[in-house]
Coordinates of C-alpha atoms and ligand atoms in Angstrom, one line a residue:
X1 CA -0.3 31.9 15.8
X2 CA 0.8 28.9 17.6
X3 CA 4.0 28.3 18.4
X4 CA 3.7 25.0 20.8
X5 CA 1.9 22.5 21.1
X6 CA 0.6 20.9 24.0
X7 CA 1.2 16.9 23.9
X8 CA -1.5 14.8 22.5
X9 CA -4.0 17.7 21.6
X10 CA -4.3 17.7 17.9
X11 CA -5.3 20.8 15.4
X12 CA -8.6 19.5 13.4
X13 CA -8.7 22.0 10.2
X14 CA -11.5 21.2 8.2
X15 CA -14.3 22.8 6.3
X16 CA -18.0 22.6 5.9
X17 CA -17.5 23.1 2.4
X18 CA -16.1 19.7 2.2
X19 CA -19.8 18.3 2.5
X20 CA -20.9 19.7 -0.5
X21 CA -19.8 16.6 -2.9
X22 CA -22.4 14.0 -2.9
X23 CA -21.4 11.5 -5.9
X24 CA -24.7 9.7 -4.7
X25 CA -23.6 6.5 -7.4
X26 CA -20.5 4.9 -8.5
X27 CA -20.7 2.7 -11.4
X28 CA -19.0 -0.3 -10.9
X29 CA -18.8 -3.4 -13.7
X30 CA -21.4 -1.5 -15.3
X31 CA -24.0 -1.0 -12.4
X32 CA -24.9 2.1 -10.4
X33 CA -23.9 1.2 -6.9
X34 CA -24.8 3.1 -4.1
X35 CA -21.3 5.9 -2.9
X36 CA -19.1 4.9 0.1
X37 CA -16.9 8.2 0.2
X38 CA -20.5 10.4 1.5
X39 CA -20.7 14.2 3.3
X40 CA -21.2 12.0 6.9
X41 CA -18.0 10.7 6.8
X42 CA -17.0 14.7 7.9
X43 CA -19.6 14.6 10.8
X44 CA -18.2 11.0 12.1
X45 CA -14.6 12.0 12.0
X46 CA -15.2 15.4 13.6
X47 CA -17.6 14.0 16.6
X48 CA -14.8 11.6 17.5
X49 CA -12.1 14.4 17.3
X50 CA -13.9 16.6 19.4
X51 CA -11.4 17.1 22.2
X52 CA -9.2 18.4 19.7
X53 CA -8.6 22.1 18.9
X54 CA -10.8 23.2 15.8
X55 CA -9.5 25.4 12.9
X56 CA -12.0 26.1 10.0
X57 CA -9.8 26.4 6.9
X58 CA -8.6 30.0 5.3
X59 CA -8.8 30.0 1.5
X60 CA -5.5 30.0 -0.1
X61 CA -4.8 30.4 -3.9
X62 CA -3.9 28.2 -6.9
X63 CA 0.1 28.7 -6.4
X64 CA 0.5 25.2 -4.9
X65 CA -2.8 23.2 -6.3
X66 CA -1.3 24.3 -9.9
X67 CA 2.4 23.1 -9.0
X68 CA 0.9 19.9 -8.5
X69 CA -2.0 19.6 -10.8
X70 CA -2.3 20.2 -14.9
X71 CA -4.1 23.4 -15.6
X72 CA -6.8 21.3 -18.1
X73 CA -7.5 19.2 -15.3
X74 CA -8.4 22.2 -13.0
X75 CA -10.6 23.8 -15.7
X76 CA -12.5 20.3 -16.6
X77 CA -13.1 19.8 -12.5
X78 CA -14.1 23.3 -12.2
X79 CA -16.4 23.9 -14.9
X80 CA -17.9 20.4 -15.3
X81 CA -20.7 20.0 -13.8
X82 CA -22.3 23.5 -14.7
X83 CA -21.5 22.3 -18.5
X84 CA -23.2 19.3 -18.0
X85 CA -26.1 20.5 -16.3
X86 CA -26.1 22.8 -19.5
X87 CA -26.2 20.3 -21.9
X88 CA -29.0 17.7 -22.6
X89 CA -28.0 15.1 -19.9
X90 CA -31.3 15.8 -18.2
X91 CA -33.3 15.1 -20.8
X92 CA -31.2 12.5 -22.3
X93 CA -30.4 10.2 -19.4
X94 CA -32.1 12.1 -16.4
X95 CA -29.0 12.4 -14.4
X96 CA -27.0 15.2 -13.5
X97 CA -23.5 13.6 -12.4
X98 CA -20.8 14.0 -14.8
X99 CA -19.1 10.2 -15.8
X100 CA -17.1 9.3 -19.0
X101 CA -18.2 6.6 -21.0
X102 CA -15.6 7.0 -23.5
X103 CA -12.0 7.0 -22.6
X104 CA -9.1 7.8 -25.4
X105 CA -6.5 4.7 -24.1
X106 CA -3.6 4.3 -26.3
X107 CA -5.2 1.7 -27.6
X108 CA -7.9 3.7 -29.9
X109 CA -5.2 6.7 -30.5
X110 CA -2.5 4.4 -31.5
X111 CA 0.4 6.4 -31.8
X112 CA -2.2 9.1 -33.6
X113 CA -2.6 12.2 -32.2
X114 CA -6.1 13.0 -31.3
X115 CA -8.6 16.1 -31.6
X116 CA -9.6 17.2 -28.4
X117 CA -13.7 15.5 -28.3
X118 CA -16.3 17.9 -28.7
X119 CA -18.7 17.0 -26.5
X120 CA -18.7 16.5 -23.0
X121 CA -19.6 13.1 -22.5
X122 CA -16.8 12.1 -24.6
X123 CA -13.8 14.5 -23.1
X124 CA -14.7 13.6 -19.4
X125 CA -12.7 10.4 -20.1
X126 CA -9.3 12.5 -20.9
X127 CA -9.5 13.1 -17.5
X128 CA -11.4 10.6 -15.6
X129 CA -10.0 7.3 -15.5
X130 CA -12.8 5.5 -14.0
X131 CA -16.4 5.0 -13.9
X132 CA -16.7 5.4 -9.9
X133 CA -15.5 8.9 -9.6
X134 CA -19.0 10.7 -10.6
X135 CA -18.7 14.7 -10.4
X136 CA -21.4 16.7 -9.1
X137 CA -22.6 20.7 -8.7
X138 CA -20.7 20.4 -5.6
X139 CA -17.4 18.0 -6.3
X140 CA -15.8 21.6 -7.4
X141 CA -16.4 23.2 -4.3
X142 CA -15.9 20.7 -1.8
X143 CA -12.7 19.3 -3.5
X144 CA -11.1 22.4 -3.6
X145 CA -12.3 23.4 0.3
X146 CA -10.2 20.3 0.6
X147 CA -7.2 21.5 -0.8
X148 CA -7.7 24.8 1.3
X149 CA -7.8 22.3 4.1
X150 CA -4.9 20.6 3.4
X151 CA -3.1 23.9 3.1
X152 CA -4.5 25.4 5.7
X153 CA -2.7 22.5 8.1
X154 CA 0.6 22.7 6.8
X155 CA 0.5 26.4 7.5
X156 CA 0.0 25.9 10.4
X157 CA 3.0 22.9 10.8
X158 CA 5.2 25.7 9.2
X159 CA 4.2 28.2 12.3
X160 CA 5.3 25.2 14.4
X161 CA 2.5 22.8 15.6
X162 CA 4.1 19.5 15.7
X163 CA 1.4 17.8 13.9
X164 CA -1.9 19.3 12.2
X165 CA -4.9 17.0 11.1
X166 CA -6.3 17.9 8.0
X167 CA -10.5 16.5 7.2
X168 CA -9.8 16.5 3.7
X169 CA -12.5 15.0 2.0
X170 CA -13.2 13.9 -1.2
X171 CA -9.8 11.8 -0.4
X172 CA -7.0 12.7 -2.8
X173 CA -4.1 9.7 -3.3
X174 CA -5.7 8.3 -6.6
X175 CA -5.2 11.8 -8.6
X176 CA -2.5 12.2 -10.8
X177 CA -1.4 15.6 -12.5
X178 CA -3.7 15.0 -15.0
X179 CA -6.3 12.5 -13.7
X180 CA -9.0 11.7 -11.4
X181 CA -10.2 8.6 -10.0
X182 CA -10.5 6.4 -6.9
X183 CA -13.1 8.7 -5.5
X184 CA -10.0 11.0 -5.8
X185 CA -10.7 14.3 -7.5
X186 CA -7.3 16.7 -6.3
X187 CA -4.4 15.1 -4.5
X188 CA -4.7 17.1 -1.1
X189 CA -1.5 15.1 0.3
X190 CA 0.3 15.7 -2.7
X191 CA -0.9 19.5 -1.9
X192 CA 0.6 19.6 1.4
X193 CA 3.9 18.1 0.4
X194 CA 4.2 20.5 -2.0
X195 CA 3.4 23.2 0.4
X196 CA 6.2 22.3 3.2
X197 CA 8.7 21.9 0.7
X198 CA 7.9 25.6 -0.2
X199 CA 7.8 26.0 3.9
X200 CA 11.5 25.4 3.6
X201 CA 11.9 21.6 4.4
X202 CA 14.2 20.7 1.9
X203 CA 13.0 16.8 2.0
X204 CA 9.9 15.7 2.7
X205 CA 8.5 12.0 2.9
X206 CA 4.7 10.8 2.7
X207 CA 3.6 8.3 4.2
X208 CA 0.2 6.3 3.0
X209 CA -1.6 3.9 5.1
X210 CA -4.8 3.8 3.2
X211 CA -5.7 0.4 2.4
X212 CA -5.7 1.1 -1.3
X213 CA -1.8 2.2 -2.8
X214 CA -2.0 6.0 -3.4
X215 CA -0.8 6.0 -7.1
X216 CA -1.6 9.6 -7.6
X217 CA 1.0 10.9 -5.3
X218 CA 3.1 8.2 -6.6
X219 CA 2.7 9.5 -10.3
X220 CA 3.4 13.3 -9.1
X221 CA 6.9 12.7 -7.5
X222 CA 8.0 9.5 -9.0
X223 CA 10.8 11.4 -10.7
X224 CA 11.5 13.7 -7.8
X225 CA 14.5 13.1 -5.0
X226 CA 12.8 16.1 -2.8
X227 CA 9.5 14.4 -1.9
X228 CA 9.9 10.3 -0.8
X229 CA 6.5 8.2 -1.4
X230 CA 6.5 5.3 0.8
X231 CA 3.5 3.3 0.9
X232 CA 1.5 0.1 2.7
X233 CA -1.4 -1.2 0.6
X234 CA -3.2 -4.5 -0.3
X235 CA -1.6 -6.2 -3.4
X236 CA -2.4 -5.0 -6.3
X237 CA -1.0 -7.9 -7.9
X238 CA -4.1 -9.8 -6.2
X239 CA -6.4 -8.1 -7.9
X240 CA -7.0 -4.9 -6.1
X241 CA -7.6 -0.9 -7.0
X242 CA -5.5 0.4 -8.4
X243 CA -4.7 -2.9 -9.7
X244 CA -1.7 -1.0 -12.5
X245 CA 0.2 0.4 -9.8
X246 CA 1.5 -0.1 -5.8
X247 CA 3.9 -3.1 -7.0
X248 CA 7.2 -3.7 -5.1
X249 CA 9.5 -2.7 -8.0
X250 CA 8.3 0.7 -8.4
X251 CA 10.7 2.7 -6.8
X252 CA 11.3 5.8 -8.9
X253 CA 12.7 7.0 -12.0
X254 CA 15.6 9.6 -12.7
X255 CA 16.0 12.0 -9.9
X256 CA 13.6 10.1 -8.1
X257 CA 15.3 6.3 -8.4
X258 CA 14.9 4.9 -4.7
X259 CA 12.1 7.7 -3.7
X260 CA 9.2 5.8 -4.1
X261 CA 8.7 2.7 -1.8
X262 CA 5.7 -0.2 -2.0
X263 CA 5.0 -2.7 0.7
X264 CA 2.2 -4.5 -1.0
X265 CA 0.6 -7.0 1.8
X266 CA -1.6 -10.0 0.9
X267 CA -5.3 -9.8 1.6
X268 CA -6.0 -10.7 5.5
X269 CA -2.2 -9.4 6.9
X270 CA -4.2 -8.2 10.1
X271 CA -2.6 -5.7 12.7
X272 CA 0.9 -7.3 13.7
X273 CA 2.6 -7.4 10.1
X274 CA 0.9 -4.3 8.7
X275 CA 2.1 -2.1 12.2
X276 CA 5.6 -3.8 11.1
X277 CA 5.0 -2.4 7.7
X278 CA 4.3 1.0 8.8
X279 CA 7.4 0.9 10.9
X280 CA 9.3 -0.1 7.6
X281 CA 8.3 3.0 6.0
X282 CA 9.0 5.0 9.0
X283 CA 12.3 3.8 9.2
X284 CA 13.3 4.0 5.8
X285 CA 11.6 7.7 5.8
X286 CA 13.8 8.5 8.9
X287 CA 16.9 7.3 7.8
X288 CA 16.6 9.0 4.6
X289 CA 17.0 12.7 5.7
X290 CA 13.7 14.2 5.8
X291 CA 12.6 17.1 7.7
X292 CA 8.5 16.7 7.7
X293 CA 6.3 14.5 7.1
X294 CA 2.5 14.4 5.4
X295 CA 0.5 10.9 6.1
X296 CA -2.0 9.4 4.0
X297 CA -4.0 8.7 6.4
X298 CA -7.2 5.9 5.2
X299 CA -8.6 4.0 7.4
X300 CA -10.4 1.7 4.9
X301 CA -7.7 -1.1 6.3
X302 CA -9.6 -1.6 9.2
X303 CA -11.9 -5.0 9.7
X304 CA -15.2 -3.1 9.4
X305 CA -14.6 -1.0 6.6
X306 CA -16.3 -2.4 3.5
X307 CA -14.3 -4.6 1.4
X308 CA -11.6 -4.1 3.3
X309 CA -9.1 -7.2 2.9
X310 CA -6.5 -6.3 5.3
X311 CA -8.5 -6.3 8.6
X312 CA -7.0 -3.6 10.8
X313 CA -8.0 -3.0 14.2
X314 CA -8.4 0.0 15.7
X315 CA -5.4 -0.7 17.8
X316 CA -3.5 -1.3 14.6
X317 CA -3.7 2.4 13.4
X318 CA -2.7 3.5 17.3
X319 CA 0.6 1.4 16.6
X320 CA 0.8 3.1 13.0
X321 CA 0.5 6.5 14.7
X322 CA 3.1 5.5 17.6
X323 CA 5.6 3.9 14.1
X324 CA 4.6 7.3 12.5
X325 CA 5.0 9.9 15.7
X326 CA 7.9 8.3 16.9
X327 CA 10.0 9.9 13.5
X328 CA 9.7 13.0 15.8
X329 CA 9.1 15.0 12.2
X330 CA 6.9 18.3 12.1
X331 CA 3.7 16.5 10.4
X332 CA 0.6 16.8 8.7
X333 CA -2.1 14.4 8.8
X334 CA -4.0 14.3 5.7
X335 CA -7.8 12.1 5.6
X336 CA -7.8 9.9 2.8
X337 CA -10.8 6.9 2.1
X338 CA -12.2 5.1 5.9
X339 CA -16.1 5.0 4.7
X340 CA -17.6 2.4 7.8
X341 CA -19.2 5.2 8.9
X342 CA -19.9 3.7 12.7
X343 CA -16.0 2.9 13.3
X344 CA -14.3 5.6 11.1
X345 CA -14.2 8.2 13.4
X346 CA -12.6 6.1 16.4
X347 CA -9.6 4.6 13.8
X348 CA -9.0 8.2 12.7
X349 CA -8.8 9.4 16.5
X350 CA -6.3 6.1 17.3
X351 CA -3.8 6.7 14.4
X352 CA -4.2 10.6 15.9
X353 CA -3.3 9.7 20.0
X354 CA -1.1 7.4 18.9
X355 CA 0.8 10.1 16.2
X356 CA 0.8 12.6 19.0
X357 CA 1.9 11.0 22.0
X358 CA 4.9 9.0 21.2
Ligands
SP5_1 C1 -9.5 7.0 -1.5 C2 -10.0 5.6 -1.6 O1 -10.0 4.8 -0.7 N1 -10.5 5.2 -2.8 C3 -10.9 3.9 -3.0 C4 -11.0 3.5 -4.4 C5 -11.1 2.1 -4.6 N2 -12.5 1.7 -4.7 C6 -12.6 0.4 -5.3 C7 -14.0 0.0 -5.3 C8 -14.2 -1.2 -6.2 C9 -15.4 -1.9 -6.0 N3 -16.6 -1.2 -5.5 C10 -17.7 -2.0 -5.5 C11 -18.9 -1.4 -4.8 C12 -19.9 -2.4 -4.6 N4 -20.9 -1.9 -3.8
ZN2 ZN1 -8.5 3.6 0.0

């Protein structure tokens, strides 16, 4: 067990089992288009962490995932794909990748209250609330590698590592308790939060500087005081995923009034104001008495990264790190989207030096 940490060297937990998922398509405005969040991005992220010590993950069990997550959504995610590949899909359509088509919206049930669908193709939409989130033989797997990943790191936080990395993939910040989306199928940071608040830290903030708000971990402790969500995203209210959510006057319900924070920036901020942002939720996460931190850490703001509006430098995500670090908390670092697959690796490993040396 490690007890110290040496300054600037980083634990890397990952998993091989996290390359298993290949959602191959996403189905955007009605076309298949080819997946962004693919098993390379592991490879890329781990090459440029490489001077970094390297933990494989330990398999944990569902104590924490089910805190977080509904039971139906852990049976649906586990047992999907086998069902479908089951059922007449192949013959039907000739694809094996479970996606709704149907989705019950208040709108249909209208106050009603529904019988659970029968067949598959028409429950996958309880639970999936998008058509880009496709769910493979090995989404199960690799997703919940991902959450042993993210466990794994804040074990090893708890033992005393000032910061652990965790190569979560697929990402996690888009599912809620009871949803998946957003490429998102478990919400690993949400996981980990979880996790150090069982460690002992009595308040614990997250942090999410993935171009994209993270509205699953907002959802999961919107109406909790013990776990802060502060985030920096591009504005939903331009027109961007998760287009309902990551607005400026969400800030918590209940218990949770004040714990959420939203810093939606306009499309082309670049590095000075977004840093600035960062530091805003740093501050506010700093001043509001928490013990540890878990980051959300995307690097689909940076220039290269496809679509990305907010254009991001490399030396952006080192300032974030530095905003981030300087807090001082006991942290883990949890991989959400980043999917240029020539640059990612280099942003993740300048939010990383910058986290752990200031
Ligand atoms: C974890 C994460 O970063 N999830 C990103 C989810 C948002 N994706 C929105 C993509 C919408 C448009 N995609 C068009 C693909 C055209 N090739
Ligand atoms: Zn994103």
């Amino acid at each position: 067990m490690t007890t110290s940490s040496t300054p600037g060297r980083v634990p890397v937990v990952w998993s091989p089992d996290t390359r298993l998922h290949e959602p191959r398509h996403e189905i955007w405005v009605g076309a298949a288009t080819p997946a962004v969040e693919v098993p390379a991005r592991v490879d890329a992220i781990l090459a440029a962490l490489e001077g970094h010590p390297r933990h494989e993950a330990t398999r944990h069990d569902d104590a924490v995932l089910s805190a977080v997550h509904d039971e139906g959504l852990l049976d649906f995610l586990a047992t999907a794909a086998e069902a479908w590949a089951a059922g007449p899909y192949a013959e039907l359509v000739g694809q094996d990748r479970v996606v709704p088509y149907f989705f019950p919206t208040p709108a249909m049930t209208q106050g009603m209250t529904p019988t659970p669908a029968v067949a598959l193709h028409a429950q996958t939409g309880r639970w999936c609330y998008d058509t880009m989130t496709l769910v493979g033989p090995g989404t199960w797997p690799a997703a919940r590698s991902a959450i042993d990943v993210a466990l794994s790191a804040a074990d090893l936080v708890a033992a005393g590592e000032r910061t652990a990395y965790a190569l979560c993939r697929p990402p996690g910040h888009h599912a809620t308790r009871a949803g998946y989306g957003g490429s998102c199928y478990l919400n690993n940071a949400a996981v980990a939060a979880e996790a150090l608040r069982r460690s002992g830290h009595e308040r614990v903030a997250v942090v999410d500087v993935d171009a994209h708000h993270g509205n699953g971990t907002q959802a999961i402790f919107w109406d909790r005081a013990d776990v802060l969500y502060g985030s920096v995203h591009v504005d939903p209210g331009a027109g961007w995923f998760p287009h309902l959510f990551g607005h400026a006057t969400e800030t918590g319900t209940g218990e949770g009034a004040g714990t959420t924070r939203n810093l939606p920036l306009p499309e082309g901020t670049r590095d000075a104001r977004w840093v600035e942002a960062v530091g805003e939720l740093a501050d506010w996460a700093g001043s509001a008495g928490c013990s540890a931190l878990v980051v959300s850490l995307g690097v689909d703001a940076a220039a290269d990264d496809p679509e990305s509006p907010l254009l991001v430098t490399a030396d952006g995500y080192r300032g974030a790190g530095r905003a981030l670090g300087a807090l001082g908390l006991p942290a883990v670092l949890v991989q959400e989207g980043g999917y240029h697959l020539p640059s990612l690796g280099g942003l993740v490993a300048a939010y990383v030096e910058g986290h752990a040396t200031s």
